[in-house]
């Protein structure tokens, strides 16, 4: 069995995807139960993986050089070498992020598809096949409505 799923994220009305064909590891329960998983658990797994990836990217950025050689050259040409202040590390409460994602699905802020079939009931058991593609379609509120 394939060890990852593909995830896509799109915003309604825009051709450019937010995320395209990004691999997502199988949830551990999915490997043990022959492909069955509740929608709630799958969304939770996706959010937890994304929070971990975000935290990893943040920790990697801490180790970058303060200034590149080209920034020093550009600064000296202007007569002032300026070091940009770095933003503070953002902390993410994983449990809160999962709760927000589940609430967003219930509130209709995004649609959830697996292999082009839409799912909305958080307690529904889904069957995930090897090479399944998950698509998240984010809806955009209309102004003035």
PDB file of C-alpha atoms in Angstrom:
ATOM      1  CA  UNK A   1       0.000   0.000   0.000  1.00  0.00           C
ATOM      2  CA  UNK A   2       1.211   3.519  -0.787  1.00  0.00           C
ATOM      3  CA  UNK A   3       2.489   5.322   2.301  1.00  0.00           C
ATOM      4  CA  UNK A   4       1.144   8.739   1.397  1.00  0.00           C
ATOM      5  CA  UNK A   5      -1.877  10.547   0.063  1.00  0.00           C
ATOM      6  CA  UNK A   6      -1.890  13.598  -2.183  1.00  0.00           C
ATOM      7  CA  UNK A   7      -3.487  16.775  -0.916  1.00  0.00           C
ATOM      8  CA  UNK A   8      -4.620  19.759  -2.955  1.00  0.00           C
ATOM      9  CA  UNK A   9      -6.054  23.012  -1.676  1.00  0.00           C
ATOM     10  CA  UNK A  10      -7.882  25.439  -3.901  1.00  0.00           C
ATOM     11  CA  UNK A  11      -9.739  28.686  -3.430  1.00  0.00           C
ATOM     12  CA  UNK A  12     -13.032  28.965  -5.280  1.00  0.00           C
ATOM     13  CA  UNK A  13     -12.769  31.391  -8.191  1.00  0.00           C
ATOM     14  CA  UNK A  14      -8.986  31.215  -8.537  1.00  0.00           C
ATOM     15  CA  UNK A  15      -7.135  29.102 -11.058  1.00  0.00           C
ATOM     16  CA  UNK A  16      -3.879  28.937  -9.095  1.00  0.00           C
ATOM     17  CA  UNK A  17      -4.080  26.289  -6.337  1.00  0.00           C
ATOM     18  CA  UNK A  18      -3.103  27.175  -2.771  1.00  0.00           C
ATOM     19  CA  UNK A  19      -1.414  23.757  -2.469  1.00  0.00           C
ATOM     20  CA  UNK A  20      -0.931  21.295  -5.302  1.00  0.00           C
ATOM     21  CA  UNK A  21      -0.192  17.553  -5.097  1.00  0.00           C
ATOM     22  CA  UNK A  22       1.541  17.731  -1.727  1.00  0.00           C
ATOM     23  CA  UNK A  23       2.228  14.336  -0.140  1.00  0.00           C
ATOM     24  CA  UNK A  24       0.564  13.630   3.190  1.00  0.00           C
ATOM     25  CA  UNK A  25       1.511  10.637   5.325  1.00  0.00           C
ATOM     26  CA  UNK A  26      -1.131   8.058   6.107  1.00  0.00           C
ATOM     27  CA  UNK A  27      -2.589   8.381   9.594  1.00  0.00           C
ATOM     28  CA  UNK A  28      -1.410   5.471  11.781  1.00  0.00           C
ATOM     29  CA  UNK A  29      -5.005   4.296  12.358  1.00  0.00           C
ATOM     30  CA  UNK A  30      -5.560   4.150   8.600  1.00  0.00           C
ATOM     31  CA  UNK A  31      -2.704   1.678   8.171  1.00  0.00           C
ATOM     32  CA  UNK A  32      -4.115  -0.570  10.886  1.00  0.00           C
ATOM     33  CA  UNK A  33      -7.757  -0.565   9.813  1.00  0.00           C
ATOM     34  CA  UNK A  34      -7.564  -1.371   6.081  1.00  0.00           C
ATOM     35  CA  UNK A  35      -8.203   2.144   4.810  1.00  0.00           C
ATOM     36  CA  UNK A  36     -11.193   3.152   6.973  1.00  0.00           C
ATOM     37  CA  UNK A  37     -11.055   6.453   8.847  1.00  0.00           C
ATOM     38  CA  UNK A  38     -13.599   8.972  10.104  1.00  0.00           C
ATOM     39  CA  UNK A  39     -13.598  12.349   8.359  1.00  0.00           C
ATOM     40  CA  UNK A  40     -13.008  14.031  11.742  1.00  0.00           C
ATOM     41  CA  UNK A  41      -9.830  11.986  12.288  1.00  0.00           C
ATOM     42  CA  UNK A  42      -8.542  12.590   8.769  1.00  0.00           C
ATOM     43  CA  UNK A  43      -8.981  16.372   9.054  1.00  0.00           C
ATOM     44  CA  UNK A  44      -7.316  16.278  12.483  1.00  0.00           C
ATOM     45  CA  UNK A  45      -4.378  14.370  11.001  1.00  0.00           C
ATOM     46  CA  UNK A  46      -4.018  16.889   8.155  1.00  0.00           C
ATOM     47  CA  UNK A  47      -4.037  19.845  10.562  1.00  0.00           C
ATOM     48  CA  UNK A  48      -1.531  18.227  12.936  1.00  0.00           C
ATOM     49  CA  UNK A  49       0.826  17.450  10.026  1.00  0.00           C
ATOM     50  CA  UNK A  50       0.556  21.049   8.775  1.00  0.00           C
ATOM     51  CA  UNK A  51       1.206  22.512  12.239  1.00  0.00           C
ATOM     52  CA  UNK A  52       4.304  20.321  12.574  1.00  0.00           C
ATOM     53  CA  UNK A  53       5.528  21.380   9.107  1.00  0.00           C
ATOM     54  CA  UNK A  54       4.947  25.049  10.008  1.00  0.00           C
ATOM     55  CA  UNK A  55       6.924  24.687  13.236  1.00  0.00           C
ATOM     56  CA  UNK A  56       9.734  22.923  11.331  1.00  0.00           C
ATOM     57  CA  UNK A  57       9.921  25.762   8.770  1.00  0.00           C
ATOM     58  CA  UNK A  58      10.051  28.309  11.594  1.00  0.00           C
ATOM     59  CA  UNK A  59      12.917  26.521  13.329  1.00  0.00           C
ATOM     60  CA  UNK A  60      14.845  26.276  10.033  1.00  0.00           C
ATOM     61  CA  UNK A  61      14.504  30.034   9.455  1.00  0.00           C
ATOM     62  CA  UNK A  62      16.174  30.767  12.799  1.00  0.00           C
ATOM     63  CA  UNK A  63      19.455  29.437  11.431  1.00  0.00           C
ATOM     64  CA  UNK A  64      19.659  31.638   8.324  1.00  0.00           C
ATOM     65  CA  UNK A  65      22.365  34.288   8.060  1.00  0.00           C
ATOM     66  CA  UNK A  66      21.435  37.653   9.473  1.00  0.00           C
ATOM     67  CA  UNK A  67      22.381  39.377   6.199  1.00  0.00           C
ATOM     68  CA  UNK A  68      23.371  38.069   2.803  1.00  0.00           C
ATOM     69  CA  UNK A  69      26.398  39.434   0.957  1.00  0.00           C
ATOM     70  CA  UNK A  70      24.151  41.167  -1.605  1.00  0.00           C
ATOM     71  CA  UNK A  71      22.195  42.893   1.179  1.00  0.00           C
ATOM     72  CA  UNK A  72      25.454  44.228   2.621  1.00  0.00           C
ATOM     73  CA  UNK A  73      26.578  45.501  -0.804  1.00  0.00           C
ATOM     74  CA  UNK A  74      23.192  47.134  -1.449  1.00  0.00           C
ATOM     75  CA  UNK A  75      23.185  48.697   2.001  1.00  0.00           C
ATOM     76  CA  UNK A  76      26.690  50.097   1.645  1.00  0.00           C
ATOM     77  CA  UNK A  77      25.774  51.581  -1.760  1.00  0.00           C
ATOM     78  CA  UNK A  78      22.903  53.426  -0.047  1.00  0.00           C
ATOM     79  CA  UNK A  79      25.168  54.502   2.801  1.00  0.00           C
ATOM     80  CA  UNK A  80      23.330  52.513   5.449  1.00  0.00           C
ATOM     81  CA  UNK A  81      23.529  48.837   6.292  1.00  0.00           C
ATOM     82  CA  UNK A  82      20.267  47.903   7.971  1.00  0.00           C
ATOM     83  CA  UNK A  83      19.477  44.610   9.663  1.00  0.00           C
ATOM     84  CA  UNK A  84      15.785  43.793   9.422  1.00  0.00           C
ATOM     85  CA  UNK A  85      14.178  42.719  12.653  1.00  0.00           C
ATOM     86  CA  UNK A  86      12.884  39.190  12.630  1.00  0.00           C
ATOM     87  CA  UNK A  87       9.339  38.386  13.546  1.00  0.00           C
ATOM     88  CA  UNK A  88       8.861  36.512  16.763  1.00  0.00           C
ATOM     89  CA  UNK A  89       8.250  32.806  16.523  1.00  0.00           C
ATOM     90  CA  UNK A  90       4.550  32.119  16.289  1.00  0.00           C
ATOM     91  CA  UNK A  91       3.196  29.453  18.548  1.00  0.00           C
ATOM     92  CA  UNK A  92       0.307  27.345  17.367  1.00  0.00           C
ATOM     93  CA  UNK A  93      -2.033  25.520  19.701  1.00  0.00           C
ATOM     94  CA  UNK A  94      -2.522  22.259  17.800  1.00  0.00           C
ATOM     95  CA  UNK A  95      -5.772  21.344  19.583  1.00  0.00           C
ATOM     96  CA  UNK A  96      -7.215  24.777  18.834  1.00  0.00           C
ATOM     97  CA  UNK A  97      -6.145  24.534  15.176  1.00  0.00           C
ATOM     98  CA  UNK A  98      -7.884  21.155  14.849  1.00  0.00           C
ATOM     99  CA  UNK A  99     -11.048  22.501  16.516  1.00  0.00           C
ATOM    100  CA  UNK A 100     -11.034  25.521  14.167  1.00  0.00           C
ATOM    101  CA  UNK A 101     -10.670  23.314  11.089  1.00  0.00           C
ATOM    102  CA  UNK A 102     -13.514  21.022  12.164  1.00  0.00           C
ATOM    103  CA  UNK A 103     -15.731  24.028  12.904  1.00  0.00           C
ATOM    104  CA  UNK A 104     -14.837  25.599   9.545  1.00  0.00           C
ATOM    105  CA  UNK A 105     -16.044  22.472   7.731  1.00  0.00           C
ATOM    106  CA  UNK A 106     -19.283  22.471   9.723  1.00  0.00           C
ATOM    107  CA  UNK A 107     -19.755  26.188   9.000  1.00  0.00           C
ATOM    108  CA  UNK A 108     -19.312  25.609   5.263  1.00  0.00           C
ATOM    109  CA  UNK A 109     -16.085  27.609   4.923  1.00  0.00           C
ATOM    110  CA  UNK A 110     -14.522  24.815   2.899  1.00  0.00           C
ATOM    111  CA  UNK A 111     -15.549  21.616   1.142  1.00  0.00           C
ATOM    112  CA  UNK A 112     -13.704  18.322   1.557  1.00  0.00           C
ATOM    113  CA  UNK A 113     -13.303  15.856  -1.333  1.00  0.00           C
ATOM    114  CA  UNK A 114     -11.618  12.484  -1.634  1.00  0.00           C
ATOM    115  CA  UNK A 115     -11.155  11.364  -5.223  1.00  0.00           C
ATOM    116  CA  UNK A 116     -13.736  13.945  -6.368  1.00  0.00           C
ATOM    117  CA  UNK A 117     -16.427  12.759  -3.914  1.00  0.00           C
ATOM    118  CA  UNK A 118     -17.557  15.365  -1.389  1.00  0.00           C
ATOM    119  CA  UNK A 119     -17.791  14.523   2.318  1.00  0.00           C
ATOM    120  CA  UNK A 120     -19.285  16.726   5.041  1.00  0.00           C
ATOM    121  CA  UNK A 121     -20.325  14.482   7.968  1.00  0.00           C
ATOM    122  CA  UNK A 122     -17.458  14.497  10.458  1.00  0.00           C
ATOM    123  CA  UNK A 123     -18.469  11.076  11.825  1.00  0.00           C
ATOM    124  CA  UNK A 124     -18.704   9.387   8.428  1.00  0.00           C
ATOM    125  CA  UNK A 125     -16.242   6.555   7.871  1.00  0.00           C
ATOM    126  CA  UNK A 126     -14.270   6.964   4.676  1.00  0.00           C
ATOM    127  CA  UNK A 127     -12.376   4.402   2.670  1.00  0.00           C
ATOM    128  CA  UNK A 128      -9.012   5.690   1.483  1.00  0.00           C
ATOM    129  CA  UNK A 129      -7.399   3.890  -1.434  1.00  0.00           C
ATOM    130  CA  UNK A 130      -3.742   3.945  -2.416  1.00  0.00           C
ATOM    131  CA  UNK A 131      -3.065   7.091  -4.443  1.00  0.00           C
ATOM    132  CA  UNK A 132      -6.236   8.792  -3.184  1.00  0.00           C
ATOM    133  CA  UNK A 133      -6.283  12.547  -3.669  1.00  0.00           C
ATOM    134  CA  UNK A 134      -7.731  14.843  -1.025  1.00  0.00           C
ATOM    135  CA  UNK A 135      -8.966  18.212  -2.213  1.00  0.00           C
ATOM    136  CA  UNK A 136      -9.863  21.069   0.101  1.00  0.00           C
ATOM    137  CA  UNK A 137     -11.936  23.763  -1.595  1.00  0.00           C
ATOM    138  CA  UNK A 138     -11.933  27.013   0.349  1.00  0.00           C
ATOM    139  CA  UNK A 139     -14.983  29.160  -0.212  1.00  0.00           C
ATOM    140  CA  UNK A 140     -14.795  32.955  -0.385  1.00  0.00           C
ATOM    141  CA  UNK A 141     -17.563  35.101   1.094  1.00  0.00           C
ATOM    142  CA  UNK A 142     -19.081  37.644  -1.243  1.00  0.00           C
ATOM    143  CA  UNK A 143     -18.805  41.277  -0.187  1.00  0.00           C
ATOM    144  CA  UNK A 144     -21.963  43.282   0.396  1.00  0.00           C
ATOM    145  CA  UNK A 145     -24.156  40.222   0.912  1.00  0.00           C
TER     146      UNK A 145
END
